[in-house]
């Protein structure tokens, strides 16, 4: 059940310690403590916060970018590893729900992922981006229908998506249909290509977060990365690349279920935390006007076909029959928090 009183939510707008998992874990815990001291009950981190977003895929050829691959793989984080446990412990110690964007390493593959950790330190979900966007596919694998899931928390019904998952109407409808009340939309920085590719900029993607709130009649917390001078130095070996990957690019926002902007947005180059108060009673007011999965729907005309089951790469066989219910049959193993 959602809280019966308003609570404070926090959206991080910051740069990770790029390609340094340990240092970024320490920064993560510090930001959790800062938000909790301010009174926040929920904090959300950007896409691929640990160990940083692989911007090199947008800057040059795969042959050039291969110099980063081994290091990125080594600095990725496991959903069940010690770093996740430390962040979960920080959530419990500070009585705050954490939604963490990170690069997940599972077996030999990497995934754009989000951990949802409740205020008691329990990991209630480890989701993956359903489909990596454009050149991201040279780095990341894909999630499946089990990653489009909304979860009960002490704050309300909470779900999460990454970046351009928000551009798929079917993804969104699957989430809305589960009575999502609080949505975390994680984003990278919006400074790629200096405005020469408008769809990658802040104007479009902030609007995407705002429309999600209006369509789903839910609160949207949208954290975003910053590009730091350190990141630019690591990634850009020419002036042309520096122009392609500008500094800053922050666009963290929080929206109410009527699309209203909540809190005072940070400057695009400002590192910090955006705070806003969430009053869950406002959802009922928005739903009364338009509920696209309820009274404002027409299932006799259009419906969504949705497969929410995890997809296994390998199944075991016993006596010639497929053992579809054996959780050990999946490889690589994936934790099931359902």
CSV table of C-alpha atoms in Angstrom, one decimal:
chain,number,residue,atom,x,y,z
A,1,UNK,CA,0.0,0.0,0.0
A,2,UNK,CA,1.3,3.5,-0.8
A,3,UNK,CA,2.1,5.9,2.0
A,4,UNK,CA,-0.9,7.9,3.3
A,5,UNK,CA,1.2,11.0,3.4
A,6,UNK,CA,3.4,12.9,0.9
A,7,UNK,CA,7.1,11.8,0.8
A,8,UNK,CA,10.3,13.3,-0.7
A,9,UNK,CA,11.9,11.7,-3.8
A,10,UNK,CA,15.3,12.4,-5.2
A,11,UNK,CA,16.7,12.2,-8.7
A,12,UNK,CA,20.5,12.1,-9.1
A,13,UNK,CA,22.2,14.3,-11.7
A,14,UNK,CA,25.9,13.5,-11.6
A,15,UNK,CA,28.9,12.0,-13.2
A,16,UNK,CA,30.2,8.6,-12.1
A,17,UNK,CA,33.9,8.0,-11.4
A,18,UNK,CA,34.2,6.7,-14.9
A,19,UNK,CA,35.3,3.1,-15.4
A,20,UNK,CA,35.9,2.8,-11.6
A,21,UNK,CA,33.3,0.5,-10.0
A,22,UNK,CA,34.7,0.8,-6.5
A,23,UNK,CA,35.0,4.6,-6.5
A,24,UNK,CA,31.5,4.9,-8.0
A,25,UNK,CA,30.0,2.6,-5.3
A,26,UNK,CA,31.5,4.9,-2.7
A,27,UNK,CA,30.0,7.9,-4.4
A,28,UNK,CA,26.6,6.1,-4.7
A,29,UNK,CA,26.6,5.4,-0.9
A,30,UNK,CA,27.5,9.1,-0.2
A,31,UNK,CA,24.6,10.3,-2.4
A,32,UNK,CA,22.2,7.9,-0.7
A,33,UNK,CA,23.3,9.3,2.7
A,34,UNK,CA,22.9,12.8,1.5
A,35,UNK,CA,19.4,12.2,0.2
A,36,UNK,CA,18.4,10.4,3.3
A,37,UNK,CA,19.6,13.2,5.6
A,38,UNK,CA,17.5,15.6,3.5
A,39,UNK,CA,14.5,13.4,4.3
A,40,UNK,CA,14.1,11.5,1.0
A,41,UNK,CA,12.4,8.1,1.0
A,42,UNK,CA,13.4,7.3,-2.6
A,43,UNK,CA,16.5,8.0,-4.6
A,44,UNK,CA,17.0,7.1,-8.3
A,45,UNK,CA,20.3,6.9,-10.2
A,46,UNK,CA,21.0,7.4,-14.0
A,47,UNK,CA,21.4,4.7,-16.7
A,48,UNK,CA,24.7,2.8,-16.4
A,49,UNK,CA,25.7,4.8,-13.4
A,50,UNK,CA,28.1,2.1,-12.4
A,51,UNK,CA,30.7,2.1,-14.0
A,52,UNK,CA,29.4,4.8,-16.4
A,53,UNK,CA,27.7,4.9,-19.8
A,54,UNK,CA,29.9,3.6,-22.8
A,55,UNK,CA,29.8,6.9,-24.8
A,56,UNK,CA,32.6,5.6,-27.0
A,57,UNK,CA,30.2,3.6,-29.1
A,58,UNK,CA,28.8,6.9,-30.5
A,59,UNK,CA,32.2,8.5,-31.1
A,60,UNK,CA,34.0,6.2,-33.6
A,61,UNK,CA,34.2,2.8,-35.1
A,62,UNK,CA,33.9,-0.5,-33.1
A,63,UNK,CA,37.6,-1.1,-34.0
A,64,UNK,CA,38.6,2.2,-32.2
A,65,UNK,CA,36.2,1.5,-29.3
A,66,UNK,CA,37.6,-2.0,-28.6
A,67,UNK,CA,40.3,-0.4,-26.4
A,68,UNK,CA,37.6,0.2,-23.7
A,69,UNK,CA,35.9,-3.2,-23.9
A,70,UNK,CA,38.0,-5.3,-21.5
A,71,UNK,CA,38.2,-2.5,-18.9
A,72,UNK,CA,34.4,-1.9,-19.1
A,73,UNK,CA,33.8,-5.6,-18.7
A,74,UNK,CA,36.0,-5.8,-15.6
A,75,UNK,CA,34.3,-2.8,-14.0
A,76,UNK,CA,30.7,-4.0,-14.6
A,77,UNK,CA,28.7,-5.1,-11.6
A,78,UNK,CA,26.9,-8.3,-10.7
A,79,UNK,CA,23.3,-8.2,-9.5
A,80,UNK,CA,24.3,-10.6,-6.7
A,81,UNK,CA,27.9,-9.4,-6.0
A,82,UNK,CA,29.4,-7.6,-3.0
A,83,UNK,CA,28.9,-4.1,-4.5
A,84,UNK,CA,25.2,-4.7,-4.8
A,85,UNK,CA,25.1,-6.0,-1.2
A,86,UNK,CA,26.9,-2.9,0.1
A,87,UNK,CA,24.5,-0.6,-1.7
A,88,UNK,CA,21.6,-2.6,-0.3
A,89,UNK,CA,23.1,-2.3,3.2
A,90,UNK,CA,23.2,1.5,2.7
A,91,UNK,CA,19.6,1.6,1.7
A,92,UNK,CA,18.7,-0.3,4.9
A,93,UNK,CA,20.9,1.9,7.1
A,94,UNK,CA,19.3,5.0,5.7
A,95,UNK,CA,15.7,3.7,5.4
A,96,UNK,CA,15.5,4.7,1.8
A,97,UNK,CA,14.4,2.9,-1.4
A,98,UNK,CA,17.1,2.9,-4.1
A,99,UNK,CA,16.7,2.4,-7.8
A,100,UNK,CA,20.2,2.0,-9.2
A,101,UNK,CA,21.3,2.1,-12.9
A,102,UNK,CA,24.3,0.0,-13.6
A,103,UNK,CA,26.0,-2.2,-16.2
A,104,UNK,CA,25.3,-5.8,-15.2
A,105,UNK,CA,27.7,-8.6,-16.0
A,106,UNK,CA,26.1,-12.0,-16.1
A,107,UNK,CA,28.1,-14.9,-17.6
A,108,UNK,CA,30.0,-13.5,-20.6
A,109,UNK,CA,27.5,-10.8,-21.4
A,110,UNK,CA,26.8,-7.2,-20.3
A,111,UNK,CA,23.3,-5.7,-19.9
A,112,UNK,CA,21.9,-2.2,-19.2
A,113,UNK,CA,20.2,-2.8,-15.9
A,114,UNK,CA,18.5,-1.4,-12.8
A,115,UNK,CA,18.4,-2.7,-9.3
A,116,UNK,CA,15.3,-1.9,-7.2
A,117,UNK,CA,16.2,-2.1,-3.5
A,118,UNK,CA,13.6,-1.4,-0.8
A,119,UNK,CA,14.2,0.6,2.4
A,120,UNK,CA,15.0,-2.6,4.3
A,121,UNK,CA,17.8,-3.5,2.0
A,122,UNK,CA,16.1,-6.2,0.1
A,123,UNK,CA,16.7,-6.4,-3.7
A,124,UNK,CA,13.2,-6.8,-5.0
A,125,UNK,CA,14.1,-6.6,-8.7
A,126,UNK,CA,17.1,-6.8,-11.0
A,127,UNK,CA,15.8,-5.7,-14.4
A,128,UNK,CA,17.4,-5.4,-17.8
A,129,UNK,CA,16.8,-3.0,-20.7
A,130,UNK,CA,14.6,-4.8,-23.1
A,131,UNK,CA,16.5,-3.8,-26.2
A,132,UNK,CA,19.8,-1.8,-26.3
A,133,UNK,CA,19.5,1.2,-28.6
A,134,UNK,CA,21.3,1.6,-31.9
A,135,UNK,CA,25.1,1.3,-31.4
A,136,UNK,CA,24.6,0.2,-27.7
A,137,UNK,CA,24.0,-3.3,-29.3
A,138,UNK,CA,27.8,-3.6,-29.8
A,139,UNK,CA,28.1,-3.7,-26.0
A,140,UNK,CA,24.9,-5.0,-24.5
A,141,UNK,CA,22.5,-7.9,-24.6
A,142,UNK,CA,18.7,-7.8,-24.2
A,143,UNK,CA,16.2,-8.3,-21.5
A,144,UNK,CA,12.9,-10.1,-21.8
A,145,UNK,CA,9.3,-9.7,-20.8
A,146,UNK,CA,10.0,-10.4,-17.2
A,147,UNK,CA,11.8,-7.0,-17.1
A,148,UNK,CA,8.5,-5.2,-17.8
A,149,UNK,CA,7.3,-5.5,-14.2
A,150,UNK,CA,5.9,-3.2,-11.6
A,151,UNK,CA,6.6,-4.0,-7.9
A,152,UNK,CA,4.8,-3.5,-4.6
A,153,UNK,CA,6.9,-1.3,-2.2
A,154,UNK,CA,6.2,0.6,1.0
A,155,UNK,CA,5.9,3.7,-1.2
A,156,UNK,CA,3.5,2.4,-3.8
A,157,UNK,CA,3.6,0.4,-7.0
A,158,UNK,CA,7.0,1.1,-8.5
A,159,UNK,CA,8.5,0.3,-11.9
A,160,UNK,CA,11.5,1.3,-14.0
A,161,UNK,CA,12.7,1.6,-17.6
A,162,UNK,CA,15.9,2.9,-19.2
A,163,UNK,CA,16.3,5.7,-21.8
A,164,UNK,CA,14.6,4.9,-25.1
A,165,UNK,CA,12.6,2.0,-23.7
A,166,UNK,CA,10.2,5.0,-23.1
A,167,UNK,CA,9.9,5.4,-26.9
A,168,UNK,CA,8.1,2.0,-27.3
A,169,UNK,CA,4.4,2.5,-26.8
A,170,UNK,CA,4.0,-1.2,-26.1
A,171,UNK,CA,6.6,-1.2,-23.3
A,172,UNK,CA,4.8,1.7,-21.7
A,173,UNK,CA,1.4,0.1,-22.0
A,174,UNK,CA,2.6,-3.1,-20.4
A,175,UNK,CA,3.9,-1.0,-17.4
A,176,UNK,CA,0.7,1.1,-17.1
A,177,UNK,CA,-1.4,-2.0,-17.1
A,178,UNK,CA,0.2,-3.1,-13.8
A,179,UNK,CA,-1.1,0.0,-11.9
A,180,UNK,CA,2.3,1.7,-11.8
A,181,UNK,CA,2.2,4.7,-9.4
A,182,UNK,CA,5.9,5.6,-9.3
A,183,UNK,CA,8.1,5.3,-12.3
A,184,UNK,CA,11.9,5.6,-12.5
A,185,UNK,CA,13.1,6.6,-16.0
A,186,UNK,CA,16.9,6.4,-16.1
A,187,UNK,CA,18.8,8.4,-18.7
A,188,UNK,CA,22.4,9.0,-19.8
A,189,UNK,CA,23.7,12.6,-20.4
A,190,UNK,CA,22.1,14.6,-23.2
A,191,UNK,CA,25.2,16.2,-24.6
A,192,UNK,CA,26.0,13.9,-27.5
A,193,UNK,CA,26.6,15.5,-30.9
A,194,UNK,CA,26.1,19.0,-29.7
A,195,UNK,CA,22.5,19.3,-30.8
A,196,UNK,CA,23.2,17.9,-34.3
A,197,UNK,CA,21.0,14.9,-33.5
A,198,UNK,CA,17.9,16.5,-31.9
A,199,UNK,CA,16.5,13.1,-30.7
A,200,UNK,CA,19.4,12.6,-28.4
A,201,UNK,CA,19.0,16.0,-26.7
A,202,UNK,CA,17.4,17.1,-23.5
A,203,UNK,CA,14.3,18.8,-25.1
A,204,UNK,CA,13.0,15.6,-26.7
A,205,UNK,CA,13.9,13.2,-23.9
A,206,UNK,CA,12.7,15.3,-21.0
A,207,UNK,CA,9.4,15.6,-22.9
A,208,UNK,CA,9.3,11.8,-23.1
A,209,UNK,CA,9.5,11.5,-19.3
A,210,UNK,CA,6.8,14.1,-19.0
A,211,UNK,CA,4.5,12.3,-21.4
A,212,UNK,CA,5.0,9.0,-19.6
A,213,UNK,CA,3.7,10.7,-16.4
A,214,UNK,CA,0.6,12.0,-18.3
A,215,UNK,CA,-0.1,8.8,-20.1
A,216,UNK,CA,0.3,6.6,-17.1
A,217,UNK,CA,-1.0,9.0,-14.5
A,218,UNK,CA,2.0,8.3,-12.4
A,219,UNK,CA,4.9,10.1,-10.8
A,220,UNK,CA,8.1,10.0,-12.9
A,221,UNK,CA,11.5,10.4,-11.4
A,222,UNK,CA,14.0,10.8,-14.2
A,223,UNK,CA,17.7,10.9,-13.1
A,224,UNK,CA,20.4,11.7,-15.7
A,225,UNK,CA,24.2,11.4,-16.0
A,226,UNK,CA,26.6,14.3,-16.5
A,227,UNK,CA,29.7,14.2,-18.7
A,228,UNK,CA,32.7,15.3,-16.6
A,229,UNK,CA,36.0,16.7,-17.8
A,230,UNK,CA,37.6,13.5,-16.6
A,231,UNK,CA,35.2,11.4,-18.8
A,232,UNK,CA,35.8,13.6,-21.8
A,233,UNK,CA,39.6,13.3,-21.4
A,234,UNK,CA,39.3,9.4,-21.3
A,235,UNK,CA,37.0,9.2,-24.2
A,236,UNK,CA,38.0,11.9,-26.6
A,237,UNK,CA,41.4,11.8,-28.3
A,238,UNK,CA,40.6,14.5,-30.8
A,239,UNK,CA,39.0,17.9,-30.8
A,240,UNK,CA,36.3,16.5,-33.1
A,241,UNK,CA,35.3,13.9,-30.4
A,242,UNK,CA,35.3,16.7,-27.7
A,243,UNK,CA,32.7,18.5,-29.9
A,244,UNK,CA,30.7,15.3,-30.3
A,245,UNK,CA,30.7,14.6,-26.5
A,246,UNK,CA,30.1,17.9,-24.7
A,247,UNK,CA,30.5,18.5,-21.0
A,248,UNK,CA,27.4,18.5,-18.8
A,249,UNK,CA,24.3,17.3,-20.5
A,250,UNK,CA,22.2,16.9,-17.3
A,251,UNK,CA,18.4,16.8,-17.5
A,252,UNK,CA,17.2,15.2,-14.3
A,253,UNK,CA,13.5,15.9,-13.8
A,254,UNK,CA,10.5,14.8,-11.6
A,255,UNK,CA,7.0,15.0,-12.9
A,256,UNK,CA,3.6,14.6,-11.3
A,257,UNK,CA,0.7,12.4,-12.7
A,258,UNK,CA,-0.8,15.4,-14.4
A,259,UNK,CA,2.5,16.2,-16.2
A,260,UNK,CA,3.4,19.0,-13.8
A,261,UNK,CA,7.2,19.6,-13.3
A,262,UNK,CA,8.0,19.2,-9.6
A,263,UNK,CA,11.1,20.6,-7.9
A,264,UNK,CA,13.5,23.1,-9.3
A,265,UNK,CA,15.6,21.5,-12.1
A,266,UNK,CA,19.4,21.7,-11.9
A,267,UNK,CA,21.4,23.5,-14.5
A,268,UNK,CA,22.6,21.2,-17.3
A,269,UNK,CA,26.2,21.3,-16.0
A,270,UNK,CA,25.4,21.2,-12.3
A,271,UNK,CA,26.0,18.1,-10.3
A,272,UNK,CA,23.6,17.4,-7.5
A,273,UNK,CA,20.3,15.9,-6.5
A,274,UNK,CA,16.8,17.1,-7.5
A,275,UNK,CA,14.1,16.8,-4.8
A,276,UNK,CA,10.4,16.9,-5.0
A,277,UNK,CA,7.5,15.9,-2.8
A,278,UNK,CA,5.2,13.1,-4.1
A,279,UNK,CA,1.5,13.1,-2.9
A,280,UNK,CA,0.0,9.9,-4.0
A,281,UNK,CA,-3.6,11.2,-3.7
A,282,UNK,CA,-2.9,13.2,-6.9
A,283,UNK,CA,-2.9,9.9,-8.9
A,284,UNK,CA,-6.6,9.4,-8.3
A,285,UNK,CA,-7.4,12.9,-9.7
A,286,UNK,CA,-5.4,12.2,-12.9
A,287,UNK,CA,-7.0,8.7,-13.2
A,288,UNK,CA,-10.4,10.1,-13.0
A,289,UNK,CA,-9.8,12.1,-16.2
A,290,UNK,CA,-8.1,9.4,-18.3
A,291,UNK,CA,-7.0,5.9,-17.5
A,292,UNK,CA,-5.7,4.3,-20.7
A,293,UNK,CA,-5.7,0.8,-19.2
A,294,UNK,CA,-9.1,1.2,-17.5
A,295,UNK,CA,-12.1,3.3,-18.2
A,296,UNK,CA,-10.4,5.2,-21.1
A,297,UNK,CA,-9.5,2.0,-23.0
A,298,UNK,CA,-11.2,0.1,-25.7
A,299,UNK,CA,-10.1,-3.6,-25.4
A,300,UNK,CA,-12.7,-4.6,-28.0
A,301,UNK,CA,-10.7,-2.6,-30.6
A,302,UNK,CA,-7.0,-2.7,-29.5
A,303,UNK,CA,-5.2,-5.0,-27.0
A,304,UNK,CA,-1.6,-5.8,-26.1
A,305,UNK,CA,-0.1,-9.3,-26.4
A,306,UNK,CA,2.5,-9.5,-23.6
A,307,UNK,CA,4.8,-12.4,-22.6
A,308,UNK,CA,6.1,-11.7,-19.1
A,309,UNK,CA,8.0,-14.9,-18.7
A,310,UNK,CA,11.9,-15.1,-18.5
A,311,UNK,CA,13.4,-16.6,-21.6
A,312,UNK,CA,16.0,-19.4,-21.1
A,313,UNK,CA,18.9,-19.9,-23.5
A,314,UNK,CA,19.4,-23.6,-22.5
A,315,UNK,CA,16.8,-26.0,-21.1
A,316,UNK,CA,17.7,-29.4,-19.5
A,317,UNK,CA,16.1,-32.6,-20.7
A,318,UNK,CA,15.1,-35.5,-18.5
A,319,UNK,CA,14.1,-38.9,-20.0
A,320,UNK,CA,13.6,-37.2,-23.3
A,321,UNK,CA,11.1,-34.6,-21.9
A,322,UNK,CA,11.9,-30.9,-21.5
A,323,UNK,CA,12.2,-29.8,-17.9
A,324,UNK,CA,10.7,-26.4,-18.3
A,325,UNK,CA,10.2,-25.8,-14.6
A,326,UNK,CA,13.8,-26.4,-13.5
A,327,UNK,CA,15.3,-23.0,-12.6
A,328,UNK,CA,18.8,-24.5,-12.8
A,329,UNK,CA,18.2,-25.1,-16.5
A,330,UNK,CA,19.0,-21.5,-17.4
A,331,UNK,CA,22.5,-20.4,-18.3
A,332,UNK,CA,23.8,-18.0,-17.4
A,333,UNK,CA,22.0,-18.0,-14.1
A,334,UNK,CA,19.8,-15.0,-13.4
A,335,UNK,CA,18.5,-14.2,-10.0
A,336,UNK,CA,14.7,-14.3,-9.7
A,337,UNK,CA,13.4,-11.7,-7.2
A,338,UNK,CA,9.8,-12.3,-8.1
